[in-house]
Structure formats: C-alpha cells, structure tokens
PDB file of C-alpha atoms in Angstrom:
ATOM      1  CA  MET A   1      32.123 -30.478  15.150  1.00  0.00           C
ATOM      2  CA  LYS A   2      30.231 -27.163  15.101  1.00  0.00           C
ATOM      3  CA  LYS A   3      31.042 -23.832  16.765  1.00  0.00           C
ATOM      4  CA  LEU A   4      29.051 -22.548  19.770  1.00  0.00           C
ATOM      5  CA  ASN A   5      29.462 -18.974  21.025  1.00  0.00           C
ATOM      6  CA  VAL A   6      28.380 -18.308  24.601  1.00  0.00           C
ATOM      7  CA  THR A   7      28.300 -14.757  25.967  1.00  0.00           C
ATOM      8  CA  ILE A   8      28.040 -14.343  29.712  1.00  0.00           C
ATOM      9  CA  LYS A   9      27.235 -10.955  31.218  1.00  0.00           C
ATOM     10  CA  LEU A  10      26.545 -10.503  34.916  1.00  0.00           C
ATOM     11  CA  GLU A  11      25.467  -7.408  36.787  1.00  0.00           C
ATOM     12  CA  MET A  12      26.251  -7.681  40.476  1.00  0.00           C
ATOM     13  CA  SER A  13      26.070  -5.498  43.565  1.00  0.00           C
ATOM     14  CA  VAL A  14      29.377  -6.004  45.381  1.00  0.00           C
ATOM     15  CA  PRO A  15      30.970  -4.537  48.516  1.00  0.00           C
ATOM     16  CA  ASP A  16      32.757  -1.204  48.074  1.00  0.00           C
ATOM     17  CA  GLU A  17      36.000  -2.820  49.273  1.00  0.00           C
ATOM     18  CA  TRP A  18      36.295  -5.057  46.197  1.00  0.00           C
ATOM     19  CA  GLU A  19      38.935  -3.913  43.720  1.00  0.00           C
ATOM     20  CA  LEU A  20      40.071  -4.784  40.207  1.00  0.00           C
ATOM     21  CA  ALA A  21      43.422  -6.540  39.831  1.00  0.00           C
ATOM     22  CA  GLU A  22      45.345  -8.340  37.107  1.00  0.00           C
ATOM     23  CA  THR A  23      47.347 -11.533  37.078  1.00  0.00           C
ATOM     24  CA  SER A  24      50.922 -11.513  35.790  1.00  0.00           C
ATOM     25  CA  GLU A  25      49.476 -12.573  32.419  1.00  0.00           C
ATOM     26  CA  GLY A  26      47.142  -9.566  32.355  1.00  0.00           C
ATOM     27  CA  THR A  27      43.960 -11.496  33.149  1.00  0.00           C
ATOM     28  CA  PRO A  28      41.485  -9.333  35.066  1.00  0.00           C
ATOM     29  CA  VAL A  29      40.340 -10.630  38.456  1.00  0.00           C
ATOM     30  CA  LEU A  30      38.702  -9.185  41.549  1.00  0.00           C
ATOM     31  CA  LYS A  31      40.655  -8.551  44.750  1.00  0.00           C
ATOM     32  CA  LEU A  32      38.608  -9.195  47.874  1.00  0.00           C
ATOM     33  CA  PRO A  33      39.359  -7.482  51.203  1.00  0.00           C
ATOM     34  CA  ASN A  34      40.253 -10.774  52.933  1.00  0.00           C
ATOM     35  CA  GLY A  35      43.315 -11.224  50.703  1.00  0.00           C
ATOM     36  CA  GLN A  36      41.594 -13.597  48.299  1.00  0.00           C
ATOM     37  CA  PHE A  37      41.071 -13.104  44.580  1.00  0.00           C
ATOM     38  CA  LEU A  38      37.935 -14.001  42.636  1.00  0.00           C
ATOM     39  CA  ASP A  39      37.701 -14.968  38.977  1.00  0.00           C
ATOM     40  CA  ILE A  40      34.220 -15.521  37.609  1.00  0.00           C
ATOM     41  CA  ALA A  41      34.436 -17.965  34.745  1.00  0.00           C
ATOM     42  CA  ILE A  42      32.473 -20.709  33.061  1.00  0.00           C
ATOM     43  CA  GLU A  43      31.756 -23.790  35.131  1.00  0.00           C
ATOM     44  CA  PRO A  44      29.735 -26.502  33.431  1.00  0.00           C
ATOM     45  CA  LEU A  45      26.704 -27.642  35.422  1.00  0.00           C
ATOM     46  CA  PHE A  46      24.878 -30.922  34.853  1.00  0.00           C
ATOM     47  CA  SER A  47      21.466 -32.380  35.699  1.00  0.00           C
ATOM     48  CA  ASN A  48      19.523 -35.517  34.845  1.00  0.00           C
ATOM     49  CA  ASP A  49      16.346 -33.440  34.781  1.00  0.00           C
ATOM     50  CA  PRO A  50      16.314 -29.800  33.620  1.00  0.00           C
ATOM     51  CA  GLU A  51      13.674 -28.989  36.240  1.00  0.00           C
ATOM     52  CA  GLU A  52      15.734 -30.351  39.145  1.00  0.00           C
ATOM     53  CA  THR A  53      18.966 -29.336  40.872  1.00  0.00           C
ATOM     54  CA  TRP A  54      22.015 -28.590  38.715  1.00  0.00           C
ATOM     55  CA  SER A  55      25.535 -29.265  39.997  1.00  0.00           C
ATOM     56  CA  SER A  56      29.133 -29.453  38.857  1.00  0.00           C
ATOM     57  CA  THR A  57      30.517 -32.870  38.036  1.00  0.00           C
ATOM     58  CA  GLU A  58      32.659 -34.964  40.352  1.00  0.00           C
ATOM     59  CA  ASP A  59      34.171 -36.635  37.269  1.00  0.00           C
ATOM     60  CA  GLU A  60      37.390 -34.775  36.429  1.00  0.00           C
ATOM     61  CA  ASP A  61      37.567 -36.407  32.973  1.00  0.00           C
ATOM     62  CA  THR A  62      34.104 -35.124  32.052  1.00  0.00           C
ATOM     63  CA  LEU A  63      34.928 -31.632  33.312  1.00  0.00           C
ATOM     64  CA  ASN A  64      38.230 -31.607  31.432  1.00  0.00           C
ATOM     65  CA  ASP A  65      36.525 -32.824  28.238  1.00  0.00           C
ATOM     66  CA  ILE A  66      34.078 -29.903  28.399  1.00  0.00           C
ATOM     67  CA  LEU A  67      36.752 -27.343  29.281  1.00  0.00           C
ATOM     68  CA  ASP A  68      38.965 -28.610  26.448  1.00  0.00           C
ATOM     69  CA  MET A  69      36.203 -27.573  24.031  1.00  0.00           C
ATOM     70  CA  VAL A  70      36.591 -23.921  25.086  1.00  0.00           C
ATOM     71  CA  GLU A  71      38.788 -22.175  22.525  1.00  0.00           C
ATOM     72  CA  SER A  72      38.818 -18.794  24.252  1.00  0.00           C
ATOM     73  CA  GLU A  73      37.241 -17.058  27.198  1.00  0.00           C
ATOM     74  CA  GLU A  74      36.887 -13.392  27.992  1.00  0.00           C
ATOM     75  CA  VAL A  75      35.655 -11.876  31.205  1.00  0.00           C
ATOM     76  CA  VAL A  76      35.444  -8.105  31.540  1.00  0.00           C
ATOM     77  CA  TYR A  77      35.103  -6.425  34.924  1.00  0.00           C
ATOM     78  CA  GLU A  78      34.013  -2.799  35.181  1.00  0.00           C
ATOM     79  CA  PHE A  79      32.775  -0.872  38.187  1.00  0.00           C
ATOM     80  CA  VAL A  80      29.869   1.434  37.346  1.00  0.00           C
ATOM     81  CA  VAL A  81      29.847   4.694  39.271  1.00  0.00           C
ATOM     82  CA  HIS A  82      26.632   6.716  39.299  1.00  0.00           C
TER      83      HIS A  82
END
C-alpha cells in the first residue's frame, strides 16, 4: 500500500452569526445560529464517468473501507477580519 496526502483548503463567505466552537475532544467545529454545529470533513464521492454527476455512496461498507484508509484528518477554521 502507498501513502496519499490530501490537503483540503476552502475559502468561504459565511454569515456573521457563525461562530467557532470546539468539541469536548478539542476538535474545531462551526456553531450555526439555529443551534446546529457544522464540521466540514472529507466525504468520498463516486462516479461511473468523471464528466457526469458525482455522489456519495449508498453502500456503507464501501464508505467505511475508504474512511478506514484515512490515518489522520485536520481541519482548521479561521475567520479573516479585514
């Protein structure tokens, strides 16, 4: 098996009401004003044709097999104030 590093960086415009929060384990998440929390993480998408629609899998075993390959994951949230 070989190692694959994937770096994901998103820049988003979000409502001013969104806040940073942490889980009890210290994992950063976003607190939304409706009482929900949002964690943006990897979700494998699949397609039979790379030019067509991509979607998550309905097969839990396939999803778990892919997620089991992930050795670590890091998501950093930072609000940029101009």
